[in-house]
Amino acid sequence: MKTVKPPSRRASGYLPSLDGWRAIAILGVLMTHDLPWSIGGYSTAAFRGYGGYGVYLFFAISGILICTRILEEESLIGRFHLKSFYIRRVLRIQPASLVYLAVIALLMLAGIVHESWHYWRGALLFYANFLYRASDSSGTAAFTGHFWTLSVEEHFYILLSLLLFFFRRHRIRVFASLILLTWIAQIVAHRYGIYSYDISSRRTQWVILYLLTPALLALLLRIPNIRSLAVRFLSPWVAYLTTLALMSADRLRVPHPGVKFWSFDMLGMQGNYLFFGFSLWIIATTLHPKSLSTRFLELPPVRFVGRLSYSLYLWHILFFIPVYAGVRITSAPLLFLSERPWKYIASFAAATLSYYFIEKPFIRLGHRLAPPATPGHKDLAVDTAHRENAGAEPIRVAN
């Protein structure tokens, strides 16, 4: 049988606009974890609570991106390799997080960082979100507490991959039903006192909704008629104005920034319209690559910060948290690095080292051991014969 060679011209599989969104998300997180500061008499105190919506944005990116990549793999090679998916995910997430946790462990043993081993183990094994207590101000989880989002995302990767692997048909109905059931469960849990903001607000069963919903949108975009309508009508400005209209109609109020936000519940909506808006914004900019918004997101400096976003998320805590009350730090150098502007310089330096010496090599290793359907960013692509099974040139998807 004659072998038909794949097209010589292949899409890179990289959407630079998603790096731009990652940059915005991580800058929001940094703003939340930084103490208020002023420029020209103007203080950031009023906006610190809202910077935490960067977590919402990260969830929206993950929900859309990971689901899209799985669907693209199915479309290109006719099946979804569950083992390959897990290999790439593990080598994408684990090495950088393990190095960070190893540094924290050494600082704990040296008596510089007073972290609880209980929380450290939760971060290591990705169940930190089940250990969180809003009322705990002791600082015992100060340097690993941010692993709650990584825990939720790891649980999402497993759930999403299994749903797409076992449900080949009626996926939209399955996802929509699961989202609806999760919402109803929240209502029941609130009504009967099963849900507690103090201990429940970051647990996977309550937060997973904010990853499944973007994944459902990614599924819907696979329907040609829906995708055509989105391309035609969902421009970035339409997405922004729609979100603003919904928020205005709901009379968005966050009287206690950082408290109501972290509740992650659908009941009062509050900032949840903004979350759903994030999903629309991401989709709109990817569907309209020539829009002003997309061109801004694709500026080289913005994309560079986006590529560092995961390492920045891991390492900034070490330099941002020591100045907080309740965090017992006795190291003069660490306290010095927690001052401005050194905290930003140290965070970006650590993130850059992490990205180039840990993240990139292990991502490339993951691509070599379990080649994705599309090569991704040129810095991460590896040559492999496995892609010869792919057929037509794929639709661009993000790395």
Coordinates of C-alpha atoms in Angstrom, one line a residue:
M1 CA 0.0 0.0 0.0
K2 CA 1.3 3.4 -1.0
T3 CA 2.1 5.7 1.9
V4 CA 0.9 9.2 1.6
K5 CA 3.3 11.7 3.2
P6 CA 1.8 14.4 5.4
P7 CA 1.8 18.0 4.2
S8 CA 5.2 19.6 4.5
R9 CA 3.6 22.9 5.8
R10 CA 2.2 22.4 9.2
A11 CA 0.7 24.7 11.7
S12 CA 2.9 25.4 14.7
G13 CA 0.1 24.7 17.2
Y14 CA 1.0 27.9 19.1
L15 CA -1.3 30.9 19.7
P16 CA 0.7 33.8 21.1
S17 CA -2.5 35.5 22.4
L18 CA -2.8 32.9 25.2
D19 CA 0.6 33.9 26.5
G20 CA -0.7 37.4 26.6
W21 CA -3.7 36.3 28.7
R22 CA -1.4 34.4 31.0
A23 CA 0.7 37.6 31.5
I24 CA -2.4 39.5 32.5
A25 CA -3.5 36.7 34.9
I26 CA -0.1 36.5 36.7
L27 CA 0.2 40.3 37.0
G28 CA -3.2 40.2 38.7
V29 CA -2.0 37.6 41.1
L30 CA 1.1 39.6 41.9
M31 CA -1.0 42.7 42.5
T32 CA -3.1 40.7 45.0
H33 CA -0.2 39.3 46.9
D34 CA 1.7 42.6 47.1
L35 CA 1.1 45.1 49.8
P36 CA -0.5 48.4 48.7
W37 CA 1.8 50.9 47.0
S38 CA 1.4 54.4 45.6
I39 CA 2.6 56.2 42.5
G40 CA 2.2 59.9 42.3
G41 CA -0.2 59.8 45.3
Y42 CA -2.4 57.1 43.8
S43 CA -2.7 53.9 45.8
T44 CA -3.3 50.4 44.6
A45 CA -5.2 49.4 47.8
A46 CA -8.6 49.7 46.2
F47 CA -7.7 47.2 43.4
R48 CA -5.7 44.6 45.3
G49 CA -8.8 42.4 45.9
Y50 CA -9.7 42.4 42.2
G51 CA -6.2 41.3 41.2
G52 CA -7.1 37.9 42.5
Y53 CA -9.3 37.4 39.5
G54 CA -6.1 36.4 37.8
V55 CA -6.9 32.9 39.2
Y56 CA -10.2 33.0 37.4
L57 CA -8.4 33.9 34.2
F58 CA -5.9 31.0 34.6
F59 CA -8.8 28.6 35.1
A60 CA -10.5 29.9 32.0
I61 CA -7.3 29.5 29.9
S62 CA -6.8 25.9 31.2
G63 CA -10.4 24.8 30.6
I64 CA -10.4 26.0 27.0
L65 CA -6.8 25.1 26.1
I66 CA -6.6 21.6 27.5
C67 CA -10.0 20.5 26.1
T68 CA -9.1 22.0 22.7
R69 CA -5.8 20.2 22.5
I70 CA -7.4 16.8 23.3
L71 CA -10.1 17.4 20.7
E72 CA -7.4 18.4 18.1
E73 CA -5.5 15.3 18.8
E74 CA -8.6 13.2 18.2
S75 CA -9.3 15.1 15.0
L76 CA -5.7 14.7 13.6
I77 CA -4.8 11.2 14.5
G78 CA -8.3 9.7 15.1
R79 CA -7.8 8.9 18.8
F80 CA -6.9 10.4 22.2
H81 CA -3.8 8.9 23.9
L82 CA -4.5 9.0 27.6
K83 CA -1.0 7.8 28.6
S84 CA 0.7 10.4 26.4
F85 CA -1.5 13.1 27.8
Y86 CA -0.5 12.3 31.3
I87 CA 3.2 12.1 30.4
R88 CA 3.1 15.6 28.9
R89 CA 1.1 17.0 31.8
V90 CA 3.3 15.5 34.5
L91 CA 6.5 16.7 32.8
R92 CA 4.9 20.1 32.3
I93 CA 3.8 20.7 35.9
Q94 CA 5.7 18.5 38.3
P95 CA 9.5 19.3 37.7
A96 CA 9.2 23.1 38.4
S97 CA 6.9 22.6 41.4
L98 CA 9.2 19.9 42.8
V99 CA 12.2 22.2 42.6
Y100 CA 10.3 25.0 44.4
L101 CA 9.1 22.6 47.1
A102 CA 12.6 21.2 47.5
V103 CA 13.9 24.8 48.1
I104 CA 11.1 25.4 50.6
A105 CA 12.0 22.1 52.4
L106 CA 15.6 23.2 52.7
L107 CA 14.6 26.6 54.1
M108 CA 12.4 24.8 56.6
L109 CA 15.2 22.5 57.7
A110 CA 17.5 25.5 58.0
G111 CA 14.9 27.3 60.2
I112 CA 14.5 30.2 57.8
V113 CA 11.0 29.4 56.7
H114 CA 8.5 28.2 59.4
E115 CA 6.1 26.2 57.2
S116 CA 4.1 23.2 58.4
W117 CA 5.1 19.9 56.9
H118 CA 1.4 19.0 56.9
Y119 CA 0.8 21.7 54.3
W120 CA 4.0 21.0 52.5
R121 CA 2.9 17.4 51.9
G122 CA -0.4 18.6 50.7
A123 CA 1.3 20.7 48.1
L124 CA 3.6 17.9 47.1
L125 CA 0.7 15.4 46.6
F126 CA -1.7 18.0 45.1
Y127 CA -4.3 18.0 47.8
A128 CA -3.5 21.4 49.3
N129 CA -6.9 22.8 48.4
F130 CA -8.5 20.4 50.9
L131 CA -6.3 21.7 53.7
Y132 CA -7.2 25.3 53.3
R133 CA -8.9 27.2 56.1
A134 CA -9.8 30.8 55.6
S135 CA -9.7 31.5 59.3
D136 CA -6.1 30.2 59.6
S137 CA -3.9 33.3 60.0
S138 CA -0.9 31.5 61.6
G139 CA 1.2 31.6 58.4
T140 CA 1.8 27.8 58.6
A141 CA 0.8 27.5 54.9
A142 CA 2.2 30.8 53.7
F143 CA 4.8 29.4 51.2
T144 CA 2.7 26.5 49.9
G145 CA -0.8 27.8 50.1
H146 CA -0.8 28.9 46.5
F147 CA -0.6 25.2 45.5
W148 CA -4.3 25.0 46.0
T149 CA -4.9 26.2 42.4
L150 CA -2.4 23.6 41.1
S151 CA -4.2 20.9 43.0
V152 CA -7.5 21.9 41.4
E153 CA -6.0 22.0 37.9
E154 CA -4.4 18.5 38.4
H155 CA -7.8 17.1 39.4
F156 CA -9.3 18.8 36.4
Y157 CA -6.8 17.2 34.0
I158 CA -7.7 13.8 35.3
L159 CA -11.5 14.4 35.2
L160 CA -11.4 16.0 31.8
S161 CA -9.3 13.4 30.2
L162 CA -11.4 10.5 31.6
L163 CA -14.6 12.2 30.5
L164 CA -13.3 12.7 27.0
F165 CA -11.8 9.2 26.8
F166 CA -14.9 7.3 28.0
F167 CA -17.6 9.5 26.5
R168 CA -17.0 9.6 22.8
R169 CA -20.6 10.6 22.1
H170 CA -23.0 13.1 23.7
R171 CA -20.1 14.9 25.3
I172 CA -21.8 18.3 25.3
R173 CA -24.8 16.8 27.1
V174 CA -22.5 15.1 29.6
F175 CA -20.5 18.3 30.4
A176 CA -23.7 20.4 30.5
S177 CA -25.3 17.9 32.9
L178 CA -22.2 17.7 35.1
I179 CA -22.1 21.5 35.3
L180 CA -25.8 21.8 36.2
L181 CA -25.5 19.1 38.8
T182 CA -22.5 20.9 40.4
W183 CA -24.5 24.1 40.5
I184 CA -27.5 22.3 42.1
A185 CA -25.1 20.7 44.6
Q186 CA -23.8 24.1 45.6
I187 CA -27.3 25.3 46.3
V188 CA -28.2 22.2 48.4
A189 CA -24.8 22.4 50.2
H190 CA -25.4 26.1 51.2
R191 CA -29.0 25.5 52.2
Y192 CA -28.2 22.6 54.5
G193 CA -24.9 23.9 55.9
I194 CA -22.7 21.3 54.1
Y195 CA -20.7 24.1 52.5
S196 CA -18.6 26.3 54.7
Y197 CA -16.6 29.2 53.4
D198 CA -14.0 28.6 56.0
I199 CA -13.1 25.1 54.9
S200 CA -14.9 24.4 51.6
S201 CA -14.3 27.3 49.4
R202 CA -11.2 25.9 47.6
R203 CA -12.2 22.3 47.4
T204 CA -12.3 20.7 44.0
Q205 CA -16.0 19.9 43.9
W206 CA -16.9 23.5 44.3
V207 CA -14.2 25.0 42.1
I208 CA -14.2 22.5 39.2
L209 CA -17.2 24.4 37.7
Y210 CA -14.8 27.2 36.7
L211 CA -12.8 24.8 34.6
L212 CA -15.6 22.6 33.2
T213 CA -17.5 25.6 31.9
P214 CA -14.7 26.8 29.6
A215 CA -14.1 23.2 28.5
L216 CA -17.8 23.0 27.5
L217 CA -17.3 26.2 25.4
A218 CA -14.4 24.5 23.7
L219 CA -16.6 21.6 22.9
L220 CA -19.3 23.9 21.5
L221 CA -16.8 25.6 19.2
R222 CA -16.2 22.3 17.5
I223 CA -19.7 22.6 16.0
P224 CA -19.2 24.3 12.6
N225 CA -22.4 26.5 12.9
I226 CA -21.5 27.7 16.4
R227 CA -17.9 28.4 15.4
S228 CA -19.1 30.4 12.4
L229 CA -21.5 32.4 14.5
A230 CA -18.7 33.1 17.0
V231 CA -16.3 34.2 14.3
R232 CA -19.0 36.5 12.8
F233 CA -20.4 38.1 16.0
L234 CA -18.1 37.4 18.9
S235 CA -15.5 40.1 18.4
P236 CA -13.3 41.1 21.4
W237 CA -15.3 44.3 21.9
V238 CA -18.6 42.4 21.9
A239 CA -17.2 40.1 24.5
Y240 CA -16.0 42.9 26.7
L241 CA -19.2 44.9 26.4
T242 CA -21.4 41.8 27.1
T243 CA -19.5 41.1 30.2
L244 CA -19.7 44.7 31.4
A245 CA -23.5 44.7 30.7
L246 CA -24.0 41.6 32.7
M247 CA -21.9 42.9 35.6
S248 CA -23.8 46.2 35.5
A249 CA -27.2 44.5 35.5
D250 CA -26.2 42.4 38.5
R251 CA -25.0 45.6 40.2
L252 CA -21.6 44.0 40.9
R253 CA -20.5 44.8 44.4
V254 CA -17.5 43.3 46.3
P255 CA -17.7 44.9 49.7
H256 CA -14.9 42.8 51.1
P257 CA -12.3 42.2 48.4
G258 CA -10.6 38.9 48.8
V259 CA -13.4 37.4 50.9
K260 CA -16.4 37.2 48.6
F261 CA -14.2 36.6 45.6
W262 CA -12.7 33.5 47.1
S263 CA -16.0 31.9 47.9
F264 CA -16.2 30.7 44.2
D265 CA -20.0 30.1 44.5
M266 CA -22.6 30.6 41.8
L267 CA -25.3 31.7 44.1
G268 CA -24.8 35.4 44.5
M269 CA -23.0 35.6 41.1
Q270 CA -21.1 38.8 42.2
G271 CA -17.8 38.5 40.2
N272 CA -18.8 35.3 38.5
Y273 CA -20.0 37.2 35.5
L274 CA -16.4 38.5 35.1
F275 CA -15.2 34.9 35.1
F276 CA -17.6 33.9 32.4
G277 CA -16.5 37.0 30.6
F278 CA -12.9 35.8 30.7
S279 CA -13.9 32.7 28.7
L280 CA -15.6 34.8 26.1
W281 CA -12.6 37.2 25.9
I282 CA -10.1 34.3 25.3
I283 CA -12.3 32.8 22.6
A284 CA -12.9 36.2 20.9
T285 CA -9.2 37.0 20.7
T286 CA -8.2 33.6 19.4
L287 CA -11.0 33.8 16.7
H288 CA -9.9 37.3 15.7
P289 CA -6.1 37.4 15.5
K290 CA -6.0 40.8 13.7
S291 CA -8.0 42.6 16.4
L292 CA -6.4 45.4 18.5
S293 CA -6.8 43.3 21.6
T294 CA -5.1 40.3 20.1
R295 CA -2.3 42.4 18.7
F296 CA -1.7 43.8 22.2
L297 CA -1.7 40.3 23.8
E298 CA 0.9 39.2 21.2
L299 CA 3.4 42.0 21.9
P300 CA 6.8 40.3 22.6
P301 CA 7.2 41.7 26.1
V302 CA 3.7 40.6 27.1
R303 CA 4.2 37.1 25.6
F304 CA 7.5 36.8 27.4
V305 CA 5.8 37.5 30.8
G306 CA 3.1 35.0 29.9
R307 CA 5.7 32.2 29.2
L308 CA 7.2 32.9 32.6
S309 CA 3.7 32.9 34.3
Y310 CA 3.8 29.4 35.7
S311 CA 7.3 29.8 37.3
L312 CA 6.3 33.3 38.4
Y313 CA 3.3 31.8 40.1
L314 CA 5.4 29.3 41.9
W315 CA 8.3 31.5 43.0
H316 CA 6.8 34.9 43.7
I317 CA 5.4 33.7 47.0
L318 CA 8.9 33.2 48.4
F319 CA 9.6 36.9 47.9
F320 CA 6.1 38.5 48.4
I321 CA 5.0 36.8 51.6
P322 CA 7.8 37.4 54.2
V323 CA 6.6 41.0 54.9
Y324 CA 3.1 39.8 55.9
A325 CA 2.1 39.8 59.6
G326 CA 2.0 36.3 61.0
V327 CA 4.8 35.0 58.7
R328 CA 7.7 34.3 60.9
I329 CA 10.8 35.0 58.9
T330 CA 14.2 35.6 60.6
S331 CA 16.4 35.7 57.4
A332 CA 17.6 39.2 56.8
P333 CA 18.4 38.5 53.1
L334 CA 14.9 37.1 52.5
L335 CA 13.3 40.1 54.2
F336 CA 15.5 42.4 52.1
L337 CA 14.3 40.7 48.9
S338 CA 10.7 41.1 50.0
E339 CA 10.9 44.8 49.8
R340 CA 10.2 46.8 46.6
P341 CA 11.5 46.7 44.0
W342 CA 13.6 43.7 44.9
K343 CA 10.7 41.3 45.3
Y344 CA 9.8 41.8 41.6
I345 CA 13.4 41.6 40.5
A346 CA 13.9 38.4 42.5
S347 CA 10.6 36.8 41.4
F348 CA 11.4 37.4 37.7
A349 CA 15.0 36.2 38.1
A350 CA 13.9 33.0 39.8
A351 CA 11.1 32.5 37.2
T352 CA 13.4 33.0 34.3
L353 CA 15.9 30.5 35.7
S354 CA 13.1 28.1 36.3
Y355 CA 11.6 28.4 32.9
Y356 CA 14.8 28.0 30.9
F357 CA 16.5 25.4 33.0
I358 CA 13.6 23.4 34.3
E359 CA 10.3 24.0 32.5
K360 CA 11.6 24.1 28.9
P361 CA 13.8 21.0 29.1
F362 CA 11.1 18.9 30.7
I363 CA 8.4 20.1 28.4
R364 CA 10.6 19.1 25.5
L365 CA 11.3 15.7 27.1
G366 CA 7.5 15.3 27.4
H367 CA 7.0 16.1 23.8
R368 CA 9.8 13.6 22.9
L369 CA 8.4 10.8 25.0
A370 CA 4.7 11.5 24.1
P371 CA 4.6 13.6 20.9
P372 CA 1.6 15.9 20.7
A373 CA -0.5 16.2 17.6
T374 CA 1.0 19.7 16.9
P375 CA 4.5 20.8 17.8
G376 CA 3.6 23.9 19.8
H377 CA 5.9 26.8 20.3
K378 CA 9.1 26.7 18.2
D379 CA 11.3 26.6 21.3
L380 CA 9.5 23.5 22.6
A381 CA 9.0 21.6 19.3
V382 CA 10.9 18.3 18.8
D383 CA 11.2 16.4 15.5
T384 CA 9.5 13.0 15.7
A385 CA 8.1 10.6 13.2
H386 CA 5.0 10.1 15.3
R387 CA 3.4 13.1 13.8
E388 CA 3.4 11.4 10.4
N389 CA 0.1 9.7 11.4
A390 CA -1.6 13.1 11.4
G391 CA -3.6 14.0 8.4
A392 CA -4.5 17.5 7.2
E393 CA -3.0 20.6 8.5
P394 CA -4.5 21.2 11.9
I395 CA -6.3 24.3 13.2
R396 CA -3.9 26.3 15.3
V397 CA -4.2 25.5 19.0
A398 CA -2.1 26.9 21.9
N399 CA 0.8 25.2 23.5

